[in-house]
CSV table of C-alpha atoms in Angstrom, one decimal:
chain,number,residue,atom,x,y,z
A,1,ASP,CA,63.6,52.4,-14.2
A,2,GLY,CA,63.2,52.7,-17.9
A,3,ILE,CA,62.6,49.0,-18.4
A,4,TYR,CA,60.1,48.9,-15.5
A,5,LYS,CA,58.2,51.8,-17.1
A,6,THR,CA,57.9,49.8,-20.4
A,7,MET,CA,56.6,46.8,-18.4
A,8,GLY,CA,53.8,49.0,-16.9
A,9,ALA,CA,52.9,50.3,-20.4
A,10,VAL,CA,52.8,46.7,-21.7
A,11,ASP,CA,50.6,45.6,-18.8
A,12,HIS,CA,48.0,48.2,-19.9
A,13,PHE,CA,48.1,46.7,-23.4
A,14,ILE,CA,47.7,43.1,-22.1
A,15,ASN,CA,44.9,44.1,-19.7
A,16,SER,CA,42.9,45.5,-22.6
A,17,TYR,CA,42.5,41.9,-24.0
A,18,PRO,CA,39.7,39.6,-23.0
A,19,GLU,CA,40.3,36.1,-21.6
A,20,ASP,CA,39.9,34.4,-25.0
A,21,GLY,CA,42.8,36.4,-26.4
A,22,GLY,CA,40.7,37.6,-29.4
A,23,CYS,CA,42.0,40.5,-31.4
A,24,SER,CA,39.0,42.7,-32.2
A,25,GLU,CA,41.2,44.5,-34.8
A,26,GLY,CA,41.2,41.3,-36.8
A,27,PRO,CA,44.0,38.9,-37.9
A,28,GLY,CA,45.6,41.5,-40.1
A,29,TYR,CA,46.7,43.4,-37.0
A,30,TRP,CA,47.8,40.3,-35.0
A,31,GLY,CA,51.4,40.7,-36.0
A,32,ALA,CA,51.4,44.4,-34.9
A,33,ALA,CA,49.6,43.5,-31.6
A,34,SER,CA,50.2,40.1,-30.1
A,35,GLY,CA,53.2,39.5,-32.4
A,36,ARG,CA,54.9,42.7,-31.2
A,37,LEU,CA,54.0,41.7,-27.6
A,38,PHE,CA,55.8,38.4,-28.2
A,39,ASP,CA,58.9,40.3,-29.4
A,40,TYR,CA,58.9,42.5,-26.3
A,41,LEU,CA,58.4,39.6,-23.9
A,42,THR,CA,61.2,37.6,-25.6
A,43,LEU,CA,63.6,40.5,-25.3
A,44,LEU,CA,62.6,41.1,-21.6
A,45,GLN,CA,63.1,37.4,-20.9
A,46,LYS,CA,66.6,37.4,-22.4
A,47,ALA,CA,67.6,40.7,-20.8
A,48,SER,CA,66.5,39.4,-17.3
A,49,GLN,CA,68.3,36.0,-18.0
A,50,GLY,CA,65.0,34.2,-17.8
A,51,LYS,CA,63.8,35.8,-14.5
A,52,ILE,CA,60.9,37.6,-16.2
A,53,ASP,CA,58.9,35.1,-18.1
A,54,ILE,CA,55.1,35.1,-18.4
A,55,PHE,CA,54.7,32.7,-21.3
A,56,SER,CA,52.9,30.3,-19.0
A,57,ASN,CA,50.1,32.9,-18.5
A,58,GLU,CA,46.9,31.6,-20.2
A,59,LEU,CA,46.0,35.1,-21.6
A,60,ILE,CA,49.4,35.4,-23.2
A,61,GLN,CA,48.9,32.0,-24.7
A,62,ASN,CA,45.4,32.7,-26.0
A,63,MET,CA,46.6,36.0,-27.6
A,64,GLY,CA,49.1,33.9,-29.6
A,65,ARG,CA,46.6,31.1,-30.5
A,66,TYR,CA,44.1,33.6,-31.9
A,67,ILE,CA,46.0,33.7,-35.2
A,68,TYR,CA,45.5,30.0,-35.9
A,69,ARG,CA,42.0,29.9,-34.5
A,70,VAL,CA,40.9,32.3,-37.2
A,71,TYR,CA,42.8,30.6,-40.0
A,72,VAL,CA,40.8,29.4,-43.0
A,73,SER,CA,43.0,27.8,-45.6
A,74,LYS,CA,45.7,27.8,-48.3
A,75,GLY,CA,48.3,29.5,-46.2
A,76,GLU,CA,46.8,32.9,-46.7
A,77,TYR,CA,43.0,33.0,-46.0
A,78,TYR,CA,41.9,34.2,-42.6
A,79,VAL,CA,38.6,35.4,-41.0
A,80,ASN,CA,38.6,39.0,-42.0
A,81,PHE,CA,36.2,40.8,-39.7
A,82,ALA,CA,36.9,44.5,-39.0
A,83,ASP,CA,39.8,46.3,-40.9
A,84,ALA,CA,41.3,43.1,-42.2
A,85,GLN,CA,42.1,41.7,-45.6
A,86,ALA,CA,40.9,38.1,-46.4
A,87,LYS,CA,44.4,37.2,-47.8
A,88,LEU,CA,47.3,37.8,-45.4
A,89,HIS,CA,50.9,36.6,-45.3
A,90,HIS,CA,52.1,36.2,-41.7
A,91,ASN,CA,55.6,35.8,-40.5
A,92,GLY,CA,56.0,32.0,-40.0
A,93,GLY,CA,59.1,32.4,-37.9
A,94,LEU,CA,57.3,34.7,-35.5
A,95,ILE,CA,54.4,32.2,-35.2
A,96,TYR,CA,56.8,29.3,-34.8
A,97,ARG,CA,58.8,31.0,-32.0
A,98,TYR,CA,55.6,32.1,-30.2
A,99,GLY,CA,54.3,28.5,-30.4
A,100,LYS,CA,57.5,27.2,-29.0
A,101,ALA,CA,57.5,29.7,-26.1
A,102,ILE,CA,54.0,28.7,-25.0
A,103,GLN,CA,54.6,25.0,-25.8
A,104,ASP,CA,51.7,24.8,-28.3
A,105,PRO,CA,52.4,22.1,-31.0
A,106,ALA,CA,49.6,23.3,-33.3
A,107,MET,CA,51.1,26.8,-33.4
A,108,GLN,CA,54.6,25.5,-33.9
A,109,GLN,CA,53.4,23.3,-36.8
A,110,PHE,CA,51.6,26.3,-38.3
A,111,GLY,CA,54.7,28.4,-38.2
A,112,ALA,CA,56.8,25.7,-39.7
A,113,TYR,CA,54.2,25.3,-42.5
A,114,LEU,CA,54.3,29.0,-43.3
A,115,LEU,CA,58.1,29.0,-43.2
A,116,SER,CA,58.2,26.0,-45.6
A,117,LYS,CA,56.0,27.9,-48.1
A,118,SER,CA,58.5,30.8,-48.3
A,119,ASN,CA,62.2,30.8,-49.1
A,120,GLY,CA,64.8,32.4,-46.9
A,121,VAL,CA,65.2,35.6,-49.1
A,122,GLU,CA,61.4,36.3,-48.8
A,123,ARG,CA,61.5,35.7,-45.1
A,124,MET,CA,64.4,38.2,-44.5
A,125,THR,CA,63.5,41.0,-46.9
A,126,SER,CA,60.1,42.1,-45.4
A,127,GLY,CA,58.7,42.9,-42.0
A,128,ARG,CA,60.6,44.3,-39.1
A,129,LEU,CA,64.4,44.0,-38.7
A,130,GLY,CA,64.4,42.9,-35.1
A,131,SER,CA,61.9,40.1,-35.6
A,132,ASN,CA,63.8,39.0,-38.8
A,133,LEU,CA,67.1,38.9,-36.9
A,134,GLU,CA,65.4,36.7,-34.2
A,135,THR,CA,64.3,34.2,-36.9
A,136,LEU,CA,67.7,34.4,-38.7
A,137,PHE,CA,69.7,33.5,-35.6
A,138,SER,CA,67.2,31.1,-34.1
A,139,PRO,CA,68.0,27.4,-34.4
A,140,GLU,CA,66.6,25.8,-37.5
A,141,ASP,CA,64.7,23.3,-35.4
A,142,TRP,CA,61.5,24.3,-37.1
A,143,GLN,CA,62.6,22.1,-40.0
A,144,SER,CA,62.1,18.9,-37.9
A,145,VAL,CA,58.5,19.9,-36.9
A,146,PRO,CA,55.5,18.6,-38.9
A,147,LYS,CA,54.5,21.3,-41.3
A,148,THR,CA,50.7,21.3,-40.8
A,149,GLU,CA,47.9,23.8,-41.3
A,150,PRO,CA,45.7,24.4,-38.3
A,151,LEU,CA,42.4,23.3,-39.9
A,152,LEU,CA,40.3,23.3,-36.7
A,153,LYS,CA,37.0,21.5,-36.7
A,154,GLN,CA,35.3,24.2,-34.7
A,155,TYR,CA,36.0,27.0,-32.2
A,156,TYR,CA,34.2,29.7,-30.4
A,157,LEU,CA,35.7,32.9,-29.0
A,158,PRO,CA,33.2,33.8,-26.3
A,159,ASN,CA,34.5,37.3,-25.5
A,160,LEU,CA,35.0,38.3,-29.1
A,161,ASP,CA,31.8,36.5,-29.9
A,162,VAL,CA,33.1,34.8,-33.0
A,163,ALA,CA,32.3,31.3,-34.1
A,164,ILE,CA,34.1,29.1,-36.7
A,165,ALA,CA,33.5,25.6,-38.0
A,166,ARG,CA,34.3,23.4,-40.9
A,167,ASP,CA,33.0,20.2,-42.4
A,168,LYS,CA,35.9,18.1,-41.4
A,169,GLU,CA,39.0,18.7,-39.2
A,170,GLY,CA,42.3,18.6,-40.9
A,171,THR,CA,41.1,19.4,-44.4
A,172,ASP,CA,39.8,22.5,-46.2
A,173,GLN,CA,37.4,20.4,-48.3
A,174,GLY,CA,33.7,21.2,-47.8
A,175,PHE,CA,32.2,24.1,-46.1
A,176,TYR,CA,33.9,26.5,-43.7
A,177,PHE,CA,32.1,29.4,-42.0
A,178,ALA,CA,32.8,32.1,-39.5
A,179,ALA,CA,30.2,34.3,-37.9
A,180,LYS,CA,30.1,37.1,-35.3
A,181,GLY,CA,27.9,38.7,-32.7
A,182,GLY,CA,29.9,41.3,-30.8
A,183,HIS,CA,29.2,45.1,-30.8
A,184,ASN,CA,29.7,48.1,-33.1
A,185,ASN,CA,32.5,49.8,-31.2
A,186,GLU,CA,35.3,47.3,-31.7
A,187,GLN,CA,38.8,48.4,-32.6
A,188,HIS,CA,38.9,49.2,-36.3
A,189,ASN,CA,35.2,48.6,-36.1
A,190,HIS,CA,32.8,47.9,-39.0
A,191,ASN,CA,29.0,47.9,-38.4
A,192,ASP,CA,28.8,44.1,-38.9
A,193,VAL,CA,27.0,42.5,-35.9
A,194,GLY,CA,25.7,39.2,-37.1
A,195,SER,CA,27.7,39.0,-40.3
A,196,PHE,CA,29.6,35.9,-41.6
A,197,ILE,CA,31.9,34.5,-44.2
A,198,LEU,CA,31.7,31.2,-46.1
A,199,SER,CA,34.3,29.2,-47.9
A,200,TYR,CA,34.0,26.0,-49.9
A,201,ASN,CA,36.9,23.7,-50.6
A,202,GLY,CA,39.2,26.4,-49.3
A,203,ASN,CA,37.9,29.1,-51.6
A,204,PRO,CA,35.8,32.2,-50.6
A,205,VAL,CA,32.1,32.0,-51.6
A,206,LEU,CA,30.3,34.6,-49.5
A,207,LEU,CA,32.6,37.5,-48.5
A,208,ASP,CA,33.3,40.2,-46.0
A,209,VAL,CA,34.9,42.8,-48.4
A,210,GLY,CA,37.2,44.0,-45.7
A,211,VAL,CA,38.6,47.5,-45.9
A,212,GLY,CA,39.8,49.8,-48.7
A,213,THR,CA,42.9,52.0,-48.6
A,214,TYR,CA,43.2,54.1,-45.5
A,215,THR,CA,42.4,57.7,-46.0
A,216,ARG,CA,41.8,60.8,-43.8
A,217,GLU,CA,38.1,59.8,-43.6
A,218,THR,CA,38.9,56.3,-42.3
A,219,PHE,CA,39.8,57.6,-38.8
A,220,SER,CA,37.6,60.6,-38.6
A,221,LYS,CA,33.9,61.3,-37.8
A,222,GLU,CA,33.3,60.5,-41.5
A,223,ARG,CA,34.4,56.9,-41.1
A,224,TYR,CA,30.9,55.5,-41.4
A,225,THR,CA,30.2,57.4,-44.7
A,226,ILE,CA,32.6,54.9,-46.2
A,227,TRP,CA,30.6,52.0,-47.8
A,228,THR,CA,32.9,49.2,-46.5
A,229,MET,CA,32.2,50.3,-42.9
A,230,GLN,CA,28.4,50.2,-43.2
A,231,SER,CA,26.1,47.3,-42.4
A,232,ASN,CA,24.4,47.9,-45.7
A,233,TYR,CA,27.4,46.3,-47.4
A,234,HIS,CA,27.8,43.4,-45.0
A,235,ASN,CA,25.6,40.3,-45.2
A,236,VAL,CA,23.1,41.5,-42.5
A,237,PRO,CA,19.5,42.8,-43.1
A,238,LEU,CA,18.2,46.3,-43.4
A,239,ILE,CA,15.3,46.3,-41.0
A,240,ASN,CA,12.4,48.5,-42.1
A,241,GLY,CA,15.0,50.2,-44.3
A,242,VAL,CA,17.3,51.1,-41.4
A,243,ALA,CA,20.9,50.0,-41.1
A,244,GLN,CA,23.0,49.3,-38.0
A,245,ARG,CA,24.6,52.1,-36.0
A,246,GLN,CA,28.1,52.4,-34.5
A,247,GLY,CA,28.7,52.6,-30.8
A,248,ARG,CA,29.2,50.2,-27.9
A,249,ASN,CA,25.5,50.1,-27.1
A,250,PHE,CA,24.7,48.7,-30.5
A,251,ALA,CA,25.4,45.1,-29.8
A,252,ALA,CA,24.3,41.5,-30.2
A,253,GLN,CA,22.5,39.7,-27.4
A,254,LYS,CA,22.0,36.1,-26.3
A,255,SER,CA,24.7,34.5,-28.5
A,256,THR,CA,24.9,30.7,-28.3
A,257,PHE,CA,27.3,28.2,-29.9
A,258,THR,CA,26.0,24.7,-29.9
A,259,ASP,CA,27.8,21.4,-30.9
A,260,THR,CA,25.1,19.1,-32.3
A,261,LYS,CA,25.3,15.5,-33.4
A,262,THR,CA,25.6,16.4,-37.0
A,263,GLY,CA,27.4,19.8,-36.9
A,264,VAL,CA,27.3,23.2,-35.1
A,265,ARG,CA,24.9,26.0,-34.7
A,266,PHE,CA,25.6,29.7,-33.9
A,267,SER,CA,22.8,32.1,-33.2
A,268,THR,CA,22.6,35.6,-31.9
A,269,ASP,CA,19.9,38.3,-31.5
A,270,ILE,CA,21.1,41.3,-33.6
A,271,SER,CA,18.1,43.6,-32.9
A,272,GLY,CA,20.2,45.6,-30.4
A,273,ALA,CA,22.6,46.7,-33.2
A,274,TYR,CA,19.8,48.8,-34.8
A,275,PRO,CA,18.5,52.2,-33.6
A,276,LYS,CA,14.9,52.6,-32.5
A,277,GLU,CA,13.8,53.8,-35.9
A,278,ALA,CA,14.2,50.2,-37.1
A,279,GLN,CA,11.2,49.3,-34.8
A,280,VAL,CA,12.6,45.8,-34.0
A,281,LYS,CA,12.2,43.9,-30.8
A,282,SER,CA,14.0,40.7,-31.7
A,283,TRP,CA,15.9,39.4,-34.7
A,284,GLU,CA,17.6,36.1,-34.4
A,285,ARG,CA,20.2,35.3,-37.0
A,286,ALA,CA,21.3,31.7,-36.9
A,287,TYR,CA,24.0,29.8,-38.8
A,288,GLN,CA,24.0,26.0,-38.9
A,289,LEU,CA,26.6,23.7,-40.5
A,290,GLU,CA,25.3,20.2,-41.2
A,291,ARG,CA,28.5,18.5,-41.8
A,292,GLY,CA,28.8,16.8,-45.2
A,293,LYS,CA,25.4,18.1,-46.3
A,294,LYS,CA,24.7,21.8,-46.2
A,295,PHE,CA,25.1,25.3,-44.6
A,296,VAL,CA,21.9,27.0,-43.5
A,297,ILE,CA,21.3,30.7,-42.7
A,298,GLN,CA,18.1,31.4,-40.8
A,299,ASP,CA,16.4,34.6,-39.8
C-alpha cells in the first residue's frame, strides 16, 4: 500500500510535464526533478523485479533528453532561463544511466563525456548518497561508450516554447543561440518572454544573468522587486516605458520555429506579456541564425 501510494504521487508529478519533457524550472533543477524521477523509477523497477518499467514511455524519455537538448558547450554551459545558473556541473553517472535505460545513445555518450571529465573522488563526494551508490556499483561499461558532447544543430521545445540552434552540428565553433516565448508564470519564473542568450565559439556573449542567492523575498510576494526577476534586466524591450508583468495571462503568442536553407528563424509576438498601460497591439521579436555568417535580432 505504501509503495502504491508513492506511485500515485509520482504520477501527479509526471502528469505536470508537457509532452516535450521541458523543465520550466530550467536545467539547474533537472537533477532534482527528472533526475530524481529516474532514481525513483529505477528503484521501483528493481523492487518489482522488472514488472514495473515505464522507461519506454515517450514522456519519460523526453524528460531525460531535456538536459542535453539545452546543453551549450564546454561540459558546463547550459541554457539558463528561469532560476538557473549558466554554468552547471551535472552528475554524469546519472545522465549515463538514464540514457541507457531509455536506450538513447546521445544521452549515454553525454553522460560518459561528463564522467570522463571528473575523477572518481569528485563523482563520489558530492550529490546524493543513493544516486552515488548506484553509479559506484553500476558496471563500468560507460568507459567503452564514445565520450561525446551533445552539440545539437537545432531543436525546438514546442510546449516550453524554447528554440535553440548553432552554426554547425557537433562543434561549439561559431554562433549558438537559445530564445524563448512561453509565459510569465512558469516554475521559478522570471519575466522574460521573448528573451535570449547568445554564445560564440562556446563562450557566452549576450547573457541571461540568472538568479542571485535565494532569500526570503525570492519566494514571497516581493519576488518581482528583485532586479534579476524583472524584464527590465532581460534583453527584451520596455514598451512605452512599461515592463512585462508576472502571471499566466502574460504570455507570448504565435511562436514559429522555421528551418530555412541557410539557417533557422524563431519569432514570437511578445505584446501579450505586457499590461494594457504599454499600449501595444503587436510586437514581433525574431531571431535568425544565418549559418556561417551572422545572427540577427529583429523587432
